[in-house]
Amino acid sequence: MTGIEQKLAGIRDADLLQEVEAARGGFLFAQIVEHILHRQRERDATRTAESAEAERRARLGRDQRRRDAVRLVIETQPTGPENLQHIHSVLALCGLPYRDPGASREFSRTYGRNSLSLTAGRLKNPETGAWEPQGLPYGPKARLVLLHLCTEAVRQRSPTVQVADSLSGFMREMGFAVTGGERGTIRQFKEQVHRLAACAMQIGLWDGQGEASTLNVPPFRSLDLWRPQGEGEWSRTVQFHQDFYDSLIRHALPVDVRAARAFSGSARKLDLLFWVGYRLRALQRPLRLTWENLHGQFGAENASIRSFRQAFKADLAHLCEVFPKLPLSLDEGGLVLQPADPGALLVPPRQGIRNSAKQGMKLRA
């Protein structure tokens, strides 16, 4: 077999073979065959890589595939305004309950010298006119509802948000099927809207030297309920408390909605996403948190620090799968977060804050 015949034997794609036949007999036939063979080899390499990638993804679990897909999108598509949601900075530090507190009417969580206190409230039933007690907001859906409502308030530049017109679209964006009925996702999300609107929120600040302050920060001023024909009551509008809204406009924390989608099933991972985003925007020197600090802020569902450490390491590793440039490290003492460009989380830096530290991520057992 001659050299040209060997090259022709390596060309298999139908469209490339047509180009070979069209060039046959021409003055530059050998050079054209060489060029076509090069294109065939490029295609073969691409197909091999795609096949290997498909096999790799097939071995991943469902949640791993979701995180992997989000990482790929984030790496290949730049962050734009359409990808940014917003949440109040204070909510990035004050985590809600992870699980349903049941009949409990109060909840508190301490982070460092500060603490969050929630008290469940009541709402007026639109059909009976009776006061109905609401439970405490909890879980990932409550966090996603807050993210959505804060985002809509920032976008519309209004403390009043039309809930019924926008929540279904947000649910789809987060990867939830929009389903009705007793166990449907619509009911689950609107329940968290009602719990959030009814609850009272306080933040306690302590300097450790004999002085303390208590801040009343109710997010919502009012919630309008209505009862469509044949359905349960539904929230039409939510109005933020004016003080909270004004503070939100000044201190809105950007969150990449694609990352929120990746962690939409985990309350703690969403808390980690918000918390790291908040810290990176202002951090100018390394921040160390002990395991006791971390357990107090993120360990509500883990009674012991030992079980918390295992769960926290796994959750943090999942965050780093999506954002491999996060400047985080874990050791026997706890967590260290290094100053870095907030672009490690693909959110814009806070105006006036410039960090020049190199990015890097290291997780140790």
Tab-separated table of C-alpha atoms in Angstrom:
chain	number	residue	atom	x	y	z
A	1	MET	CA	0.000	0.000	0.000
A	2	THR	CA	1.428	3.351	-1.040
A	3	GLY	CA	1.678	6.348	1.248
A	4	ILE	CA	-1.326	8.068	-0.316
A	5	GLU	CA	-3.359	4.858	-0.049
A	6	GLN	CA	-2.536	4.560	3.646
A	7	LYS	CA	-3.729	8.106	4.207
A	8	LEU	CA	-6.912	7.498	2.233
A	9	ALA	CA	-7.589	4.384	4.339
A	10	GLY	CA	-7.562	6.563	7.462
A	11	ILE	CA	-10.401	8.771	6.186
A	12	ARG	CA	-13.814	7.317	7.087
A	13	ASP	CA	-16.396	10.067	7.564
A	14	ALA	CA	-18.801	10.316	4.636
A	15	ASP	CA	-18.501	14.075	4.167
A	16	LEU	CA	-14.709	13.895	4.203
A	17	LEU	CA	-14.740	11.045	1.671
A	18	GLN	CA	-16.865	13.228	-0.593
A	19	GLU	CA	-14.221	15.956	-0.372
A	20	VAL	CA	-11.562	13.397	-1.327
A	21	GLU	CA	-13.498	12.327	-4.421
A	22	ALA	CA	-14.089	15.933	-5.423
A	23	ALA	CA	-10.348	16.620	-5.259
A	24	ARG	CA	-9.216	13.388	-6.943
A	25	GLY	CA	-7.165	13.995	-10.069
A	26	GLY	CA	-6.378	17.551	-9.115
A	27	PHE	CA	-2.922	19.106	-9.004
A	28	LEU	CA	-2.783	19.348	-5.173
A	29	PHE	CA	-4.540	16.061	-4.456
A	30	ALA	CA	-1.840	14.735	-2.085
A	31	GLN	CA	-1.817	17.924	-0.017
A	32	ILE	CA	-5.625	17.975	0.138
A	33	VAL	CA	-5.680	14.357	1.330
A	34	GLU	CA	-3.152	15.244	4.040
A	35	HIS	CA	-5.371	18.103	5.217
A	36	ILE	CA	-8.518	15.955	5.186
A	37	LEU	CA	-6.730	13.195	7.116
A	38	HIS	CA	-5.716	15.745	9.754
A	39	ARG	CA	-9.358	16.767	10.165
A	40	GLN	CA	-10.384	13.111	10.458
A	41	ARG	CA	-7.847	12.573	13.239
A	42	GLU	CA	-9.095	15.656	15.081
A	43	ARG	CA	-12.638	14.312	14.898
A	44	ASP	CA	-11.499	10.901	16.126
A	45	ALA	CA	-9.719	12.480	19.094
A	46	THR	CA	-12.820	14.507	19.960
A	47	ARG	CA	-15.029	11.414	19.789
A	48	THR	CA	-12.635	9.456	21.983
A	49	ALA	CA	-12.607	12.241	24.574
A	50	GLU	CA	-16.400	12.548	24.478
A	51	SER	CA	-16.795	8.801	24.888
A	52	ALA	CA	-14.423	8.767	27.857
A	53	GLU	CA	-16.292	11.712	29.400
A	54	ALA	CA	-19.631	9.959	28.907
A	55	GLU	CA	-18.279	6.826	30.579
A	56	ARG	CA	-16.929	8.894	33.477
A	57	ARG	CA	-20.253	10.654	33.979
A	58	ALA	CA	-22.124	7.347	33.764
A	59	ARG	CA	-20.188	6.148	36.812
A	60	LEU	CA	-21.229	9.190	38.863
A	61	GLY	CA	-24.218	9.259	41.150
A	62	ARG	CA	-27.163	11.541	40.404
A	63	ASP	CA	-26.009	14.367	42.680
A	64	GLN	CA	-22.435	14.054	41.424
A	65	ARG	CA	-23.653	14.353	37.835
A	66	ARG	CA	-25.560	17.499	38.743
A	67	ARG	CA	-22.510	19.091	40.372
A	68	ASP	CA	-20.296	18.006	37.503
A	69	ALA	CA	-22.671	19.499	34.945
A	70	VAL	CA	-22.819	22.787	36.854
A	71	ARG	CA	-19.014	22.933	37.108
A	72	LEU	CA	-18.714	22.387	33.352
A	73	VAL	CA	-21.246	25.122	32.586
A	74	ILE	CA	-19.581	27.540	35.000
A	75	GLU	CA	-16.141	26.865	33.520
A	76	THR	CA	-17.265	27.308	29.914
A	77	GLN	CA	-19.885	30.050	30.186
A	78	PRO	CA	-19.039	33.418	31.760
A	79	THR	CA	-21.102	34.728	34.627
A	80	GLY	CA	-23.535	37.419	33.537
A	81	PRO	CA	-26.281	39.399	35.251
A	82	GLU	CA	-28.792	36.742	34.220
A	83	ASN	CA	-26.903	34.188	36.354
A	84	LEU	CA	-26.859	36.234	39.552
A	85	GLN	CA	-29.412	36.019	42.342
A	86	HIS	CA	-29.223	38.026	45.572
A	87	ILE	CA	-29.723	37.392	49.259
A	88	HIS	CA	-29.302	39.706	52.234
A	89	SER	CA	-25.802	39.475	53.681
A	90	VAL	CA	-27.147	38.903	57.189
A	91	LEU	CA	-28.887	35.753	55.950
A	92	ALA	CA	-25.524	34.451	54.733
A	93	LEU	CA	-24.422	34.361	58.378
A	94	CYS	CA	-27.678	33.416	60.096
A	95	GLY	CA	-28.729	29.925	59.109
A	96	LEU	CA	-32.328	28.755	59.434
A	97	PRO	CA	-33.150	25.307	60.860
A	98	TYR	CA	-32.003	22.461	58.636
A	99	ARG	CA	-34.916	20.164	59.448
A	100	ASP	CA	-38.546	20.642	60.418
A	101	PRO	CA	-38.555	21.738	64.088
A	102	GLY	CA	-42.028	20.215	64.444
A	103	ALA	CA	-44.105	21.744	67.225
A	104	SER	CA	-41.239	23.931	68.444
A	105	ARG	CA	-42.108	27.627	68.234
A	106	GLU	CA	-38.603	28.987	68.818
A	107	PHE	CA	-35.186	28.403	67.311
A	108	SER	CA	-31.781	29.896	68.002
A	109	ARG	CA	-28.316	29.431	66.564
A	110	THR	CA	-25.005	30.877	67.715
A	111	TYR	CA	-22.158	31.852	65.410
A	112	GLY	CA	-19.155	33.133	67.304
A	113	ARG	CA	-20.357	35.773	69.749
A	114	ASN	CA	-23.490	36.442	67.752
A	115	SER	CA	-26.741	34.544	67.523
A	116	LEU	CA	-29.974	34.264	65.577
A	117	SER	CA	-33.381	33.791	67.177
A	118	LEU	CA	-36.572	32.874	65.315
A	119	THR	CA	-40.086	32.786	66.724
A	120	ALA	CA	-42.913	31.201	64.754
A	121	GLY	CA	-45.956	33.368	64.065
A	122	ARG	CA	-49.518	33.225	62.732
A	123	LEU	CA	-51.332	34.135	59.515
A	124	LYS	CA	-54.948	35.065	58.864
A	125	ASN	CA	-56.816	32.345	56.963
A	126	PRO	CA	-58.405	33.941	53.848
A	127	GLU	CA	-61.432	31.624	53.971
A	128	THR	CA	-62.310	31.322	57.667
A	129	GLY	CA	-60.815	34.555	58.945
A	130	ALA	CA	-59.217	32.632	61.813
A	131	TRP	CA	-55.627	32.970	62.946
A	132	GLU	CA	-53.600	29.912	61.975
A	133	PRO	CA	-50.237	29.131	63.597
A	134	GLN	CA	-47.352	28.665	61.192
A	135	GLY	CA	-44.294	26.543	61.851
A	136	LEU	CA	-40.709	27.721	61.733
A	137	PRO	CA	-39.109	27.991	58.278
A	138	TYR	CA	-36.570	25.257	57.608
A	139	GLY	CA	-34.602	23.333	55.021
A	140	PRO	CA	-33.327	24.157	51.540
A	141	LYS	CA	-36.681	25.354	50.204
A	142	ALA	CA	-36.906	28.114	52.832
A	143	ARG	CA	-33.444	29.311	51.801
A	144	LEU	CA	-34.342	29.179	48.116
A	145	VAL	CA	-37.542	31.135	48.793
A	146	LEU	CA	-35.524	33.839	50.570
A	147	LEU	CA	-33.038	33.875	47.701
A	148	HIS	CA	-35.865	34.264	45.208
A	149	LEU	CA	-37.774	36.954	47.105
A	150	CYS	CA	-34.638	38.995	47.830
A	151	THR	CA	-33.650	38.726	44.167
A	152	GLU	CA	-37.051	39.903	42.969
A	153	ALA	CA	-36.986	42.845	45.382
A	154	VAL	CA	-33.529	43.866	44.117
A	155	ARG	CA	-34.500	43.432	40.460
A	156	GLN	CA	-37.786	45.286	40.759
A	157	ARG	CA	-36.374	47.883	43.164
A	158	SER	CA	-39.529	47.433	45.193
A	159	PRO	CA	-40.239	46.004	48.657
A	160	THR	CA	-43.401	44.363	47.270
A	161	VAL	CA	-42.917	41.112	45.349
A	162	GLN	CA	-45.565	39.352	43.283
A	163	VAL	CA	-45.079	35.797	44.520
A	164	ALA	CA	-47.631	33.818	42.518
A	165	ASP	CA	-46.373	35.251	39.220
A	166	SER	CA	-42.720	34.394	39.750
A	167	LEU	CA	-42.256	31.473	42.132
A	168	SER	CA	-43.204	28.696	39.692
A	169	GLY	CA	-40.603	29.890	37.198
A	170	PHE	CA	-37.987	30.021	39.938
A	171	MET	CA	-38.861	26.476	41.019
A	172	ARG	CA	-38.252	25.239	37.482
A	173	GLU	CA	-34.987	27.174	37.336
A	174	MET	CA	-33.869	25.383	40.501
A	175	GLY	CA	-34.621	22.006	38.923
A	176	PHE	CA	-37.889	21.260	40.737
A	177	ALA	CA	-40.903	19.907	38.910
A	178	VAL	CA	-43.854	22.242	39.485
A	179	THR	CA	-46.533	19.906	40.811
A	180	GLY	CA	-49.788	20.500	42.656
A	181	GLY	CA	-51.682	18.425	45.165
A	182	GLU	CA	-51.195	17.616	48.824
A	183	ARG	CA	-47.583	16.481	48.344
A	184	GLY	CA	-46.711	18.652	45.365
A	185	THR	CA	-43.763	21.008	45.222
A	186	ILE	CA	-46.006	24.084	44.959
A	187	ARG	CA	-47.461	23.320	48.372
A	188	GLN	CA	-44.003	22.702	49.847
A	189	PHE	CA	-42.638	26.008	48.600
A	190	LYS	CA	-45.648	28.105	49.528
A	191	GLU	CA	-45.575	26.600	53.024
A	192	GLN	CA	-42.076	28.020	53.458
A	193	VAL	CA	-43.252	31.398	52.111
A	194	HIS	CA	-45.962	31.460	54.781
A	195	ARG	CA	-43.625	30.347	57.571
A	196	LEU	CA	-41.078	33.001	56.639
A	197	ALA	CA	-43.686	35.742	56.396
A	198	ALA	CA	-45.134	34.896	59.808
A	199	CYS	CA	-41.943	34.467	61.838
A	200	ALA	CA	-40.160	37.070	63.938
A	201	MET	CA	-36.380	37.322	63.671
A	202	GLN	CA	-33.849	38.720	66.124
A	203	ILE	CA	-30.072	38.945	65.960
A	204	GLY	CA	-28.038	39.164	69.146
A	205	LEU	CA	-24.600	40.813	69.175
A	206	TRP	CA	-22.185	40.419	72.091
A	207	ASP	CA	-18.715	41.936	72.473
A	208	GLY	CA	-17.596	39.445	75.128
A	209	GLN	CA	-16.800	42.299	77.521
A	210	GLY	CA	-20.130	43.115	79.086
A	211	GLU	CA	-22.027	44.768	76.233
A	212	ALA	CA	-24.719	43.227	74.050
A	213	SER	CA	-27.286	44.417	71.514
A	214	THR	CA	-30.502	42.839	70.256
A	215	LEU	CA	-31.717	43.725	66.769
A	216	ASN	CA	-35.275	43.113	65.626
A	217	VAL	CA	-35.034	42.390	61.898
A	218	PRO	CA	-38.395	41.102	60.654
A	219	PRO	CA	-37.908	40.478	56.915
A	220	PHE	CA	-41.555	40.925	55.918
A	221	ARG	CA	-44.118	43.574	56.724
A	222	SER	CA	-47.132	41.832	55.185
A	223	LEU	CA	-48.289	38.808	53.213
A	224	ASP	CA	-51.496	38.808	51.153
A	225	LEU	CA	-53.221	35.435	50.915
A	226	TRP	CA	-55.934	34.398	48.526
A	227	ARG	CA	-57.758	31.154	47.812
A	228	PRO	CA	-58.137	30.286	44.106
A	229	GLN	CA	-61.136	28.158	43.172
A	230	GLY	CA	-60.511	24.535	44.106
A	231	GLU	CA	-57.045	25.135	45.554
A	232	GLY	CA	-55.455	25.779	48.914
A	233	GLU	CA	-54.623	29.305	49.971
A	234	TRP	CA	-51.820	30.877	47.976
A	235	SER	CA	-49.692	33.926	48.562
A	236	ARG	CA	-50.282	36.726	46.098
A	237	THR	CA	-47.768	39.314	47.305
A	238	VAL	CA	-45.080	39.611	49.952
A	239	GLN	CA	-43.987	43.007	51.212
A	240	PHE	CA	-40.598	43.350	52.860
A	241	HIS	CA	-40.300	45.478	55.955
A	242	GLN	CA	-39.007	48.835	54.733
A	243	ASP	CA	-35.947	48.810	56.997
A	244	PHE	CA	-35.052	45.299	55.857
A	245	TYR	CA	-35.600	46.229	52.208
A	246	ASP	CA	-33.432	49.348	52.464
A	247	SER	CA	-30.711	47.280	54.098
A	248	LEU	CA	-31.083	44.591	51.417
A	249	ILE	CA	-30.501	47.111	48.639
A	250	ARG	CA	-27.302	48.238	50.381
A	251	HIS	CA	-26.071	44.784	51.380
A	252	ALA	CA	-27.344	42.384	48.715
A	253	LEU	CA	-24.984	39.420	48.378
A	254	PRO	CA	-24.710	38.072	44.801
A	255	VAL	CA	-25.075	34.305	44.411
A	256	ASP	CA	-24.447	32.353	41.218
A	257	VAL	CA	-27.841	30.792	40.538
A	258	ARG	CA	-26.199	27.863	38.752
A	259	ALA	CA	-24.414	26.894	41.970
A	260	ALA	CA	-27.596	27.334	43.981
A	261	ARG	CA	-29.235	24.920	41.553
A	262	ALA	CA	-26.484	22.359	42.169
A	263	PHE	CA	-27.095	22.468	45.931
A	264	SER	CA	-30.856	23.031	45.904
A	265	GLY	CA	-31.457	19.817	47.845
A	266	SER	CA	-29.149	20.581	50.789
A	267	ALA	CA	-29.691	23.323	53.366
A	268	ARG	CA	-26.149	23.149	54.732
A	269	LYS	CA	-24.528	23.295	51.300
A	270	LEU	CA	-26.587	26.378	50.488
A	271	ASP	CA	-25.491	27.908	53.800
A	272	LEU	CA	-21.870	27.151	52.915
A	273	LEU	CA	-22.309	28.700	49.473
A	274	PHE	CA	-23.774	31.892	50.964
A	275	TRP	CA	-21.258	32.054	53.820
A	276	VAL	CA	-18.151	31.589	51.659
A	277	GLY	CA	-19.475	34.151	49.177
A	278	TYR	CA	-19.994	36.662	51.979
A	279	ARG	CA	-16.576	36.077	53.518
A	280	LEU	CA	-14.639	36.243	50.252
A	281	ARG	CA	-16.079	39.646	49.405
A	282	ALA	CA	-14.582	41.267	52.495
A	283	LEU	CA	-11.760	39.013	53.693
A	284	GLN	CA	-8.343	40.697	53.761
A	285	ARG	CA	-6.424	38.266	55.961
A	286	PRO	CA	-6.695	34.512	56.605
A	287	LEU	CA	-9.724	33.467	58.632
A	288	ARG	CA	-9.519	30.408	60.887
A	289	LEU	CA	-12.546	28.764	62.453
A	290	THR	CA	-12.185	25.926	64.931
A	291	TRP	CA	-14.287	22.795	64.675
A	292	GLU	CA	-16.241	24.088	67.666
A	293	ASN	CA	-16.978	27.331	65.771
A	294	LEU	CA	-18.022	25.406	62.677
A	295	HIS	CA	-20.191	23.031	64.684
A	296	GLY	CA	-21.974	25.950	66.317
A	297	GLN	CA	-22.776	27.543	62.962
A	298	PHE	CA	-23.289	24.570	60.643
A	299	GLY	CA	-23.795	21.576	62.928
A	300	ALA	CA	-27.397	21.910	64.050
A	301	GLU	CA	-28.320	18.414	62.885
A	302	ASN	CA	-25.185	16.724	64.260
A	303	ALA	CA	-25.192	16.176	68.011
A	304	SER	CA	-21.478	15.385	68.218
A	305	ILE	CA	-18.536	17.208	66.680
A	306	ARG	CA	-17.204	13.878	65.429
A	307	SER	CA	-20.252	13.146	63.275
A	308	PHE	CA	-20.374	16.791	62.217
A	309	ARG	CA	-16.766	16.731	61.011
A	310	GLN	CA	-17.474	13.827	58.680
A	311	ALA	CA	-20.622	15.421	57.259
A	312	PHE	CA	-19.027	18.862	56.960
A	313	LYS	CA	-15.981	17.537	55.100
A	314	ALA	CA	-18.248	15.824	52.574
A	315	ASP	CA	-20.393	18.933	52.071
A	316	LEU	CA	-17.367	21.187	51.688
A	317	ALA	CA	-15.813	18.759	49.203
A	318	HIS	CA	-19.000	18.971	47.122
A	319	LEU	CA	-18.764	22.768	47.118
A	320	CYS	CA	-15.168	22.515	45.938
A	321	GLU	CA	-16.195	20.134	43.152
A	322	VAL	CA	-18.188	22.976	41.634
A	323	PHE	CA	-15.674	25.701	42.563
A	324	PRO	CA	-12.215	24.055	42.527
A	325	LYS	CA	-10.428	27.406	43.023
A	326	LEU	CA	-11.880	28.055	46.467
A	327	PRO	CA	-9.025	29.019	48.839
A	328	LEU	CA	-10.101	26.609	51.582
A	329	SER	CA	-8.241	24.110	53.708
A	330	LEU	CA	-9.328	21.769	56.486
A	331	ASP	CA	-7.027	20.382	59.149
A	332	GLU	CA	-7.262	18.992	62.661
A	333	GLY	CA	-7.822	22.487	64.020
A	334	GLY	CA	-10.710	23.413	61.742
A	335	LEU	CA	-11.081	25.501	58.585
A	336	VAL	CA	-8.841	28.173	57.086
A	337	LEU	CA	-10.186	30.532	54.434
A	338	GLN	CA	-7.591	32.591	52.580
A	339	PRO	CA	-8.227	36.012	51.026
A	340	ALA	CA	-8.961	35.645	47.324
A	341	ASP	CA	-10.804	37.152	44.427
A	342	PRO	CA	-14.544	36.504	44.909
A	343	GLY	CA	-14.371	35.265	41.326
A	344	ALA	CA	-13.491	31.922	42.921
A	345	LEU	CA	-17.252	31.787	43.484
A	346	LEU	CA	-17.921	33.692	40.255
A	347	VAL	CA	-19.505	36.677	41.982
A	348	PRO	CA	-18.354	40.289	41.644
A	349	PRO	CA	-16.190	41.731	44.434
A	350	ARG	CA	-17.609	44.275	46.822
A	351	GLN	CA	-16.766	47.795	45.734
A	352	GLY	CA	-13.596	49.011	47.386
A	353	ILE	CA	-12.352	45.550	48.351
A	354	ARG	CA	-9.343	44.283	46.458
A	355	ASN	CA	-7.605	41.068	47.305
A	356	SER	CA	-4.378	39.946	45.720
A	357	ALA	CA	-3.842	36.626	47.443
A	358	LYS	CA	-3.366	33.629	45.231
A	359	GLN	CA	-6.196	31.174	44.925
A	360	GLY	CA	-5.885	27.557	45.914
A	361	MET	CA	-7.881	24.765	47.457
A	362	LYS	CA	-6.677	21.984	49.707
A	363	LEU	CA	-8.789	19.520	51.652
A	364	ARG	CA	-7.085	17.219	54.109
A	365	ALA	CA	-8.603	14.433	56.140
